[in-house]
CSV table of C-alpha atoms and ligand atoms in Angstrom, one decimal:
chain,number,residue,atom,x,y,z
A,1,MET,CA,33.0,32.0,-51.2
A,2,ARG,CA,30.7,29.0,-51.6
A,3,ASP,CA,27.6,28.6,-53.9
A,4,SER,CA,24.2,30.4,-52.2
A,5,ALA,CA,20.7,31.3,-53.7
A,6,ALA,CA,21.9,34.6,-53.6
A,7,LYS,CA,23.2,36.0,-57.7
A,8,ILE,CA,26.5,37.8,-57.5
A,9,ILE,CA,26.5,40.3,-60.2
A,10,ALA,CA,29.2,42.9,-61.0
A,11,SER,CA,31.0,39.9,-61.1
A,12,ASP,CA,32.6,37.4,-63.3
A,13,ASN,CA,31.7,34.9,-61.4
A,14,VAL,CA,28.3,34.5,-61.9
A,15,VAL,CA,26.8,32.1,-59.4
A,16,PRO,CA,24.3,30.3,-60.7
A,17,LEU,CA,20.7,29.9,-59.4
A,18,LEU,CA,20.0,27.1,-56.6
A,19,ARG,CA,17.0,25.1,-57.2
A,20,LYS,CA,14.0,26.0,-55.0
A,21,ALA,CA,14.4,22.8,-53.0
A,22,GLU,CA,18.9,23.6,-52.0
A,23,VAL,CA,17.1,26.6,-51.0
A,24,SER,CA,18.6,27.4,-47.3
A,25,ARG,CA,16.1,28.1,-45.3
A,26,LEU,CA,16.3,30.0,-41.5
A,27,PRO,CA,17.3,28.4,-38.7
A,28,GLU,CA,14.3,27.9,-37.0
A,29,GLN,CA,15.0,30.4,-33.7
A,30,ALA,CA,14.9,33.6,-36.4
A,31,MET,CA,11.5,32.6,-37.4
A,32,LYS,CA,10.5,33.4,-34.1
A,33,TYR,CA,11.2,37.3,-34.5
A,34,PRO,CA,8.2,39.4,-33.1
A,35,GLU,CA,8.0,41.9,-36.1
A,36,LEU,CA,7.5,45.1,-36.0
A,37,ARG,CA,6.0,47.3,-38.4
A,38,TYR,CA,8.7,49.7,-39.5
A,39,MET,CA,10.5,51.7,-43.0
A,40,GLY,CA,13.1,49.4,-44.5
A,41,SER,CA,12.2,46.7,-42.0
A,42,LYS,CA,14.6,43.8,-43.6
A,43,LYS,CA,12.3,41.2,-42.4
A,44,ARG,CA,11.0,39.6,-45.6
A,45,LEU,CA,14.5,39.8,-47.2
A,46,LEU,CA,15.6,38.0,-43.5
A,47,PRO,CA,16.2,34.1,-46.4
A,48,TRP,CA,18.5,35.9,-48.8
A,49,ILE,CA,20.4,37.4,-46.1
A,50,PHE,CA,20.8,34.0,-44.5
A,51,ASP,CA,22.3,32.5,-47.4
A,52,VAL,CA,24.5,35.6,-48.1
A,53,LEU,CA,25.8,35.9,-45.0
A,54,ASN,CA,25.9,32.0,-43.8
A,55,GLY,CA,28.5,31.8,-47.2
A,56,LEU,CA,31.1,34.1,-45.1
A,57,ASP,CA,33.2,33.4,-42.6
A,58,PHE,CA,33.0,35.2,-39.2
A,59,GLU,CA,32.1,34.5,-35.7
A,60,SER,CA,31.4,38.0,-34.9
A,61,ALA,CA,29.3,40.8,-36.4
A,62,MET,CA,28.2,43.8,-35.7
A,63,ASP,CA,24.8,46.0,-36.9
A,64,PRO,CA,25.2,48.9,-36.6
A,65,PHE,CA,21.8,50.8,-37.7
A,66,SER,CA,19.6,48.0,-35.4
A,67,GLY,CA,15.5,49.2,-36.3
A,68,THR,CA,13.5,46.3,-35.5
A,69,GLY,CA,16.9,44.3,-34.7
A,70,SER,CA,15.7,41.7,-36.9
A,71,VAL,CA,19.0,41.1,-38.4
A,72,GLY,CA,20.7,41.0,-35.4
A,73,TYR,CA,18.5,38.6,-34.5
A,74,LEU,CA,19.5,36.5,-37.5
A,75,MET,CA,22.7,36.9,-36.6
A,76,LYS,CA,22.9,35.2,-33.4
A,77,SER,CA,20.0,32.6,-34.2
A,78,MET,CA,23.7,31.3,-36.6
A,79,ASN,CA,25.3,30.8,-32.6
A,80,ARG,CA,27.4,34.2,-34.2
A,81,ARG,CA,28.3,37.1,-31.2
A,82,VAL,CA,26.4,40.1,-31.9
A,83,VAL,CA,27.0,43.5,-31.4
A,84,SER,CA,23.9,45.7,-32.1
A,85,SER,CA,23.0,49.2,-32.7
A,86,ASP,CA,21.0,51.9,-33.5
A,87,PHE,CA,20.7,56.4,-32.3
A,88,LEU,CA,17.2,55.5,-31.6
A,89,ASN,CA,16.8,54.3,-27.8
A,90,PHE,CA,13.4,52.9,-28.8
A,91,SER,CA,15.2,50.8,-31.0
A,92,SER,CA,18.2,49.6,-28.4
A,93,LEU,CA,16.5,48.9,-25.9
A,94,VAL,CA,14.2,46.1,-28.5
A,95,ALA,CA,17.3,44.3,-29.2
A,96,ARG,CA,18.4,44.5,-25.6
A,97,ALA,CA,15.9,43.1,-25.3
A,98,THR,CA,15.8,40.5,-27.7
A,99,ILE,CA,20.1,39.5,-28.5
A,100,GLU,CA,21.5,40.9,-25.8
A,101,ASN,CA,19.8,39.1,-23.6
A,102,ASN,CA,20.5,35.4,-22.7
A,103,THR,CA,18.2,34.5,-20.3
A,104,VAL,CA,15.7,37.3,-18.9
A,105,HIS,CA,12.5,35.5,-18.9
A,106,LEU,CA,9.1,38.3,-17.2
A,107,ASP,CA,7.3,36.7,-14.8
A,108,GLY,CA,4.5,36.3,-13.2
A,109,LYS,CA,6.0,38.4,-10.6
A,110,SER,CA,6.9,41.5,-12.1
A,111,ILE,CA,4.0,41.5,-14.9
A,112,LYS,CA,2.0,41.7,-11.5
A,113,LYS,CA,4.2,44.9,-10.8
A,114,LEU,CA,3.6,45.9,-14.2
A,115,ILE,CA,-0.3,46.2,-14.7
A,116,ASN,CA,0.1,47.6,-11.3
A,117,PRO,CA,-3.6,49.1,-11.3
A,118,SER,CA,-2.6,52.1,-8.5
A,119,PRO,CA,-2.4,55.6,-10.1
A,120,ALA,CA,0.9,57.2,-12.3
A,121,ALA,CA,2.7,59.1,-10.7
A,122,ALA,CA,2.0,61.9,-13.7
A,123,ASN,CA,-0.3,62.0,-16.8
A,124,PHE,CA,2.3,63.7,-19.1
A,125,ILE,CA,1.0,60.7,-21.9
A,126,GLU,CA,-2.5,60.9,-21.4
A,127,SER,CA,-2.6,65.7,-21.5
A,128,THR,CA,0.0,65.5,-23.9
A,129,PHE,CA,-1.9,63.1,-26.6
A,130,ILE,CA,-5.1,62.9,-26.0
A,131,ASP,CA,-6.9,63.8,-29.4
A,132,VAL,CA,-3.9,62.9,-31.0
A,133,PHE,CA,-2.9,59.0,-30.8
A,134,TYR,CA,-4.8,56.4,-29.3
A,135,THR,CA,-7.8,56.2,-26.6
A,136,ARG,CA,-7.8,58.4,-22.9
A,137,GLU,CA,-7.9,54.5,-21.8
A,138,ASP,CA,-4.9,54.1,-23.0
A,139,LEU,CA,-3.0,57.0,-23.1
A,140,ARG,CA,-4.0,56.5,-19.5
A,141,PHE,CA,-2.4,53.1,-19.7
A,142,LEU,CA,1.3,54.1,-20.8
A,143,ASP,CA,1.3,57.1,-17.6
A,144,ARG,CA,0.8,54.0,-15.6
A,145,VAL,CA,3.1,51.2,-17.3
A,146,SER,CA,5.7,54.1,-18.2
A,147,ALA,CA,5.6,54.5,-13.8
A,148,ASN,CA,5.9,50.6,-13.6
A,149,ILE,CA,8.4,49.8,-15.6
A,150,SER,CA,10.5,52.0,-13.7
A,151,THR,CA,9.9,49.8,-10.3
A,152,LEU,CA,11.6,46.7,-12.1
A,153,ASP,CA,15.3,46.3,-11.4
A,154,ASN,CA,16.6,44.3,-13.6
A,155,PRO,CA,17.4,46.8,-16.6
A,156,VAL,CA,16.8,43.8,-18.3
A,157,GLU,CA,13.1,43.1,-17.6
A,158,ARG,CA,12.4,47.0,-18.5
A,159,ALA,CA,13.9,46.6,-22.0
A,160,MET,CA,11.4,43.2,-22.5
A,161,ALA,CA,8.1,45.2,-21.0
A,162,TYR,CA,9.9,47.9,-23.5
A,163,ALA,CA,10.3,45.9,-26.3
A,164,ALA,CA,6.2,44.2,-25.7
A,165,LEU,CA,5.6,48.1,-25.6
A,166,PHE,CA,6.7,49.0,-28.8
A,167,ARG,CA,5.4,46.0,-30.2
A,168,SER,CA,1.4,46.9,-28.8
A,169,CYS,CA,1.8,50.3,-30.1
A,170,LEU,CA,2.6,49.4,-33.1
A,171,LYS,CA,0.3,47.1,-33.8
A,172,ARG,CA,-2.5,49.6,-32.1
A,173,GLN,CA,-1.8,52.9,-34.3
A,174,PRO,CA,-4.2,52.3,-37.9
A,175,ARG,CA,-0.8,52.3,-40.4
A,176,GLY,CA,2.1,51.4,-37.8
A,177,VAL,CA,4.0,55.1,-38.3
A,178,PHE,CA,2.7,58.1,-36.0
A,179,THR,CA,2.7,60.6,-39.0
A,180,ILE,CA,-1.4,60.8,-38.5
A,181,SER,CA,-3.5,61.7,-35.9
A,182,GLY,CA,-7.3,62.4,-34.8
A,183,ASN,CA,-9.6,60.8,-36.2
A,184,LEU,CA,-8.9,57.6,-37.6
A,185,ASP,CA,-11.8,55.7,-38.5
A,186,ARG,CA,-11.2,55.6,-42.7
A,187,TYR,CA,-8.7,52.7,-41.5
A,188,ASP,CA,-10.4,50.6,-39.5
A,189,ASP,CA,-10.4,48.1,-41.4
A,190,GLY,CA,-12.1,45.2,-38.6
A,191,ARG,CA,-8.8,44.0,-37.6
A,192,ARG,CA,-8.5,42.2,-34.6
A,193,ASP,CA,-5.3,44.6,-33.5
A,194,LEU,CA,-7.7,48.2,-33.8
A,195,ARG,CA,-10.1,46.5,-31.3
A,196,LEU,CA,-8.2,45.4,-28.2
A,197,SER,CA,-7.0,48.0,-26.2
A,198,LEU,CA,-3.1,48.9,-25.6
A,199,GLU,CA,-2.9,46.8,-22.1
A,200,GLU,CA,-4.5,43.9,-24.1
A,201,HIS,CA,-2.0,44.6,-26.3
A,202,PHE,CA,1.0,44.7,-24.1
A,203,LEU,CA,0.0,41.0,-21.8
A,204,GLU,CA,0.1,38.9,-25.0
A,205,GLN,CA,3.2,40.5,-26.7
A,206,ILE,CA,4.3,39.9,-23.6
A,207,GLU,CA,4.7,36.2,-24.0
A,208,VAL,CA,5.7,36.5,-27.7
A,209,TYR,CA,8.9,38.2,-25.9
A,210,ASN,CA,9.6,35.5,-23.9
A,211,ASN,CA,9.3,33.4,-26.3
A,212,ALA,CA,11.7,34.6,-28.6
A,213,VAL,CA,14.5,35.2,-25.2
A,214,PHE,CA,16.9,32.5,-26.4
A,215,ASP,CA,20.4,31.3,-25.4
A,216,ASN,CA,23.6,31.4,-28.0
A,217,GLY,CA,25.7,31.3,-25.9
A,218,ARG,CA,27.8,33.2,-26.9
A,219,ARG,CA,27.8,37.2,-24.9
A,220,ASN,CA,25.8,39.7,-27.1
A,221,LEU,CA,25.6,43.9,-26.9
A,222,ALA,CA,23.3,46.1,-27.6
A,223,VAL,CA,23.3,49.7,-27.4
A,224,ARG,CA,22.2,52.9,-28.6
A,225,GLY,CA,24.6,55.5,-30.9
A,226,ASP,CA,25.6,57.3,-34.0
A,227,VAL,CA,27.5,55.1,-35.7
A,228,PHE,CA,30.2,57.3,-36.2
A,229,GLU,CA,30.9,57.4,-32.7
A,230,LEU,CA,31.1,54.0,-31.7
A,231,PRO,CA,34.2,52.5,-30.4
A,232,ASP,CA,35.8,50.5,-32.4
A,233,ARG,CA,35.2,46.9,-31.9
A,234,LYS,CA,37.1,43.8,-32.6
A,235,VAL,CA,34.1,42.3,-34.7
A,236,ASP,CA,34.6,39.8,-37.7
A,237,LEU,CA,31.8,41.5,-39.9
A,238,VAL,CA,29.7,44.3,-40.2
A,239,TYR,CA,26.5,44.5,-41.5
A,240,LEU,CA,24.8,48.5,-42.6
A,241,ASP,CA,22.0,49.4,-43.7
A,242,PRO,CA,22.0,52.6,-43.3
A,243,PRO,CA,19.2,55.0,-44.7
A,244,TYR,CA,19.6,56.3,-48.6
A,245,VAL,CA,18.5,59.3,-49.8
A,246,PRO,CA,15.1,58.9,-50.7
A,247,ARG,CA,13.4,59.7,-54.0
A,248,SER,CA,10.5,61.5,-52.9
A,249,ASP,CA,9.2,61.4,-49.5
A,250,ASP,CA,11.9,62.3,-46.5
A,251,ASN,CA,13.8,58.9,-44.7
A,252,CYS,CA,13.4,60.3,-41.3
A,253,TYR,CA,12.6,57.8,-39.0
A,254,VAL,CA,12.2,60.2,-35.5
A,255,LYS,CA,9.1,61.9,-38.5
A,256,ARG,CA,7.3,58.4,-38.2
A,257,TYR,CA,8.6,56.7,-35.2
A,258,HIS,CA,9.0,60.3,-32.4
A,259,PHE,CA,6.1,57.9,-30.0
A,260,LEU,CA,7.7,55.8,-29.3
A,261,GLU,CA,11.1,57.3,-29.2
A,262,GLY,CA,9.8,59.4,-26.7
A,263,LEU,CA,8.3,56.8,-24.7
A,264,SER,CA,11.6,54.5,-24.6
A,265,ALA,CA,12.4,58.0,-22.2
A,266,TYR,CA,9.5,59.0,-21.1
A,267,TRP,CA,9.9,62.4,-23.1
A,268,GLN,CA,12.9,63.1,-20.4
A,269,GLU,CA,15.5,65.3,-22.3
A,270,MET,CA,13.7,64.6,-25.1
A,271,PRO,CA,11.0,68.2,-25.9
A,272,VAL,CA,7.5,67.7,-27.4
A,273,ASP,CA,7.5,69.9,-29.9
A,274,GLU,CA,3.5,72.0,-29.4
A,275,THR,CA,3.7,73.8,-32.5
A,276,THR,CA,3.1,70.4,-34.1
A,277,LYS,CA,0.2,68.5,-34.8
A,278,VAL,CA,1.1,64.5,-34.0
A,279,LYS,CA,3.6,66.4,-31.4
A,280,LYS,CA,6.9,65.7,-33.1
A,281,ILE,CA,9.9,65.1,-30.8
A,282,ALA,CA,13.0,67.0,-32.3
A,283,LYS,CA,14.2,64.5,-35.3
A,284,LYS,CA,17.8,63.4,-36.0
A,285,TYR,CA,20.3,64.1,-38.4
A,286,THR,CA,22.0,61.5,-40.3
A,287,PRO,CA,24.2,61.9,-43.2
A,288,PHE,CA,22.6,59.3,-45.3
A,289,SER,CA,19.7,61.3,-45.7
A,290,TYR,CA,21.3,63.7,-47.7
A,291,ARG,CA,22.8,64.1,-51.1
A,292,ARG,CA,25.2,66.6,-50.1
A,293,SER,CA,26.8,64.4,-47.7
A,294,ALA,CA,25.5,61.6,-47.6
A,295,VAL,CA,28.7,59.8,-50.5
A,296,GLU,CA,31.1,61.4,-47.9
A,297,ALA,CA,29.7,59.1,-45.2
A,298,PHE,CA,29.6,55.8,-46.5
A,299,ASP,CA,33.4,56.7,-47.5
A,300,ARG,CA,33.7,57.5,-43.8
A,301,MET,CA,31.4,54.1,-43.1
A,302,PHE,CA,33.6,52.6,-45.0
A,303,ALA,CA,36.8,53.6,-43.2
A,304,LYS,CA,35.6,52.9,-39.8
A,305,PHE,CA,35.2,49.1,-40.6
A,306,ARG,CA,37.8,48.5,-43.0
A,307,LYS,CA,39.0,46.0,-40.5
A,308,SER,CA,36.4,43.6,-40.6
A,309,THR,CA,34.5,41.8,-44.0
A,310,ILE,CA,31.5,45.0,-44.5
A,311,ALA,CA,28.1,43.8,-45.8
A,312,LEU,CA,26.1,46.8,-47.0
A,313,SER,CA,22.2,46.2,-47.4
A,314,TYR,CA,21.5,48.8,-50.2
A,315,SER,CA,18.4,49.2,-52.4
A,316,SER,CA,18.2,50.7,-56.8
A,317,ASN,CA,15.8,53.3,-55.2
A,318,GLY,CA,18.8,55.1,-53.9
A,319,TYR,CA,21.7,57.9,-54.3
A,320,PRO,CA,24.3,57.3,-54.3
A,321,ASP,CA,23.6,54.6,-57.2
A,322,LEU,CA,25.0,50.9,-56.8
A,323,SER,CA,28.5,52.1,-59.1
A,324,GLU,CA,29.6,54.7,-56.7
A,325,LEU,CA,29.3,52.4,-54.1
A,326,GLU,CA,31.4,49.5,-55.4
A,327,GLY,CA,33.8,51.9,-56.2
A,328,LEU,CA,33.5,53.9,-53.0
A,329,LEU,CA,33.8,50.4,-51.1
A,330,ARG,CA,36.8,49.4,-53.9
A,331,ARG,CA,38.9,51.9,-51.5
A,332,TYR,CA,39.1,49.3,-48.7
A,333,LYS,CA,38.3,46.1,-49.8
A,334,PRO,CA,40.2,44.3,-52.5
A,335,ASP,CA,37.6,41.6,-52.7
A,336,VAL,CA,34.3,43.2,-54.0
A,337,ARG,CA,31.2,41.5,-54.7
A,338,VAL,CA,27.7,43.0,-55.2
A,339,PHE,CA,24.2,40.2,-54.5
A,340,GLU,CA,20.9,41.7,-55.6
A,341,LYS,CA,17.2,40.2,-55.0
A,342,PRO,CA,14.2,42.2,-57.3
A,343,HIS,CA,11.7,43.0,-54.4
A,344,ARG,CA,8.6,44.6,-53.9
A,345,TYR,CA,8.2,47.2,-51.4
A,346,HIS,CA,5.3,47.5,-49.2
A,347,PHE,CA,5.5,50.5,-46.9
A,348,GLY,CA,5.2,53.3,-47.8
A,349,THR,CA,2.8,56.4,-46.9
A,350,HIS,CA,1.4,56.6,-50.9
A,351,SER,CA,0.1,53.7,-52.7
A,352,GLY,CA,2.6,54.6,-55.7
A,353,VAL,CA,5.7,53.5,-53.5
A,354,GLU,CA,3.9,50.8,-51.5
A,355,ARG,CA,3.5,49.3,-54.7
A,356,ALA,CA,7.4,49.9,-56.1
A,357,SER,CA,9.6,46.7,-57.0
A,358,VAL,CA,13.0,47.7,-56.1
A,359,THR,CA,16.3,45.5,-56.4
A,360,GLU,CA,17.7,45.1,-53.1
A,361,TYR,CA,21.5,45.1,-53.4
A,362,LEU,CA,24.0,42.9,-51.0
A,363,ILE,CA,27.8,44.5,-51.2
A,364,VAL,CA,29.9,42.2,-49.6
A,365,GLY,CA,33.7,43.5,-49.2
A,366,ARG,CA,36.3,41.2,-47.5
B,401,SAM,C1,17.0,50.9,-42.8
B,401,SAM,S1,17.1,51.0,-40.6
B,401,SAM,C2,17.1,49.2,-40.7
B,401,SAM,C3,16.4,48.5,-40.9
B,401,SAM,C4,17.2,47.1,-39.8
B,401,SAM,N1,17.9,46.6,-41.1
B,401,SAM,C5,15.6,45.7,-39.6
B,401,SAM,O1,16.0,45.0,-40.8
B,401,SAM,O2,14.9,46.8,-39.5
B,401,SAM,C6,18.1,52.5,-40.6
B,401,SAM,C7,18.7,52.1,-39.4
B,401,SAM,O3,20.1,53.2,-38.7
B,401,SAM,C8,19.2,54.0,-38.1
B,401,SAM,N2,20.0,55.8,-37.8
B,401,SAM,C9,19.9,56.2,-38.7
B,401,SAM,N3,21.4,57.2,-39.6
B,401,SAM,C10,21.7,56.8,-37.8
B,401,SAM,C11,23.4,56.6,-37.5
B,401,SAM,N4,23.7,58.0,-37.9
B,401,SAM,N5,24.2,56.1,-36.7
B,401,SAM,C12,23.2,54.9,-35.7
B,401,SAM,N6,22.3,54.6,-36.5
B,401,SAM,C13,21.3,55.5,-37.6
B,401,SAM,C14,17.6,54.4,-38.4
B,401,SAM,O4,17.8,54.8,-36.5
B,401,SAM,C15,17.4,53.1,-38.7
B,401,SAM,O5,16.2,52.3,-37.6
């Protein structure tokens, strides 16, 4: 492994930190990624992740917990062939728009179709979410644009439209999560994002995603699926960023982003639980979220990807702890190195969490 700005710990081979001027910069293309406000997004850690990945030998990579797609897009920007997946449909649509998609933009004709004012066939969103999220006008727009998206023939164009819509919804939602409803005036700090309608956001975001499209000369792929059900694919490197068992609160992605997940399929086969105040859909089980199943899940995952270089993102506030994870990975990989970086955590529903300092790890097994 070449020297990098990342610090290696838990190894005799401690590489000194490089001087600031020598620290690698992100590829320019990677900086064009439309960031999504999302729990566990690695956006702020990308320069460090880039540094570590850049020292590894790989041509193809997989990101099976893609979330916002920020790391997959980074690896695409590094001109690697990327396979991206997540068990959430909305995540996989974002990855299809930005990672799998090398060439398709939304042009004027498609945009016209998307904002076609003719009445939507259904008003499910308006009738379900009135007084929960957004204004009536916004909800009507979502019903209308959902119907219009289905008229686009090209699935990649549809993914582009959805990506623009999800980012619009996150920007327009005061805290970027769908756990709170009703009168959210107390969060209104005058931000432009809260003043624009969803339709205005959408038109802006189409341009943002159009600008993020690029061809890295590889056949990249985005799919939806549980990590354990993905077909085995020959890839040189697997970047793993599963949720981890939290010390407090929970880490359920559906609880926070159910609205986007429902929207991604117009709630088809995702029935709303009418007993919940924010009209949630069913939680998705993942073994990484529970103390009783996490260790076995890591072990099974390392076994699944044993033929590839494994790069695991982890945090000092997760369970199991670093030494247990390293031990598990050594069962499958003779050479395990740990890179660390202090990180201030800026996401959370409690002010305490927002201020928390943690150490982020990248555990690399070869
Ligand atoms: C920490 S986030 C990944 C963040 C991502 N690296 C980014 O930068 O945005 C974890 C992701 O794993 C997904 N996930 C959780 N359990 C999963 C499973 N069993 N199979 C596939 N995806 C899963 C969640 O939907 C979530 O998007």
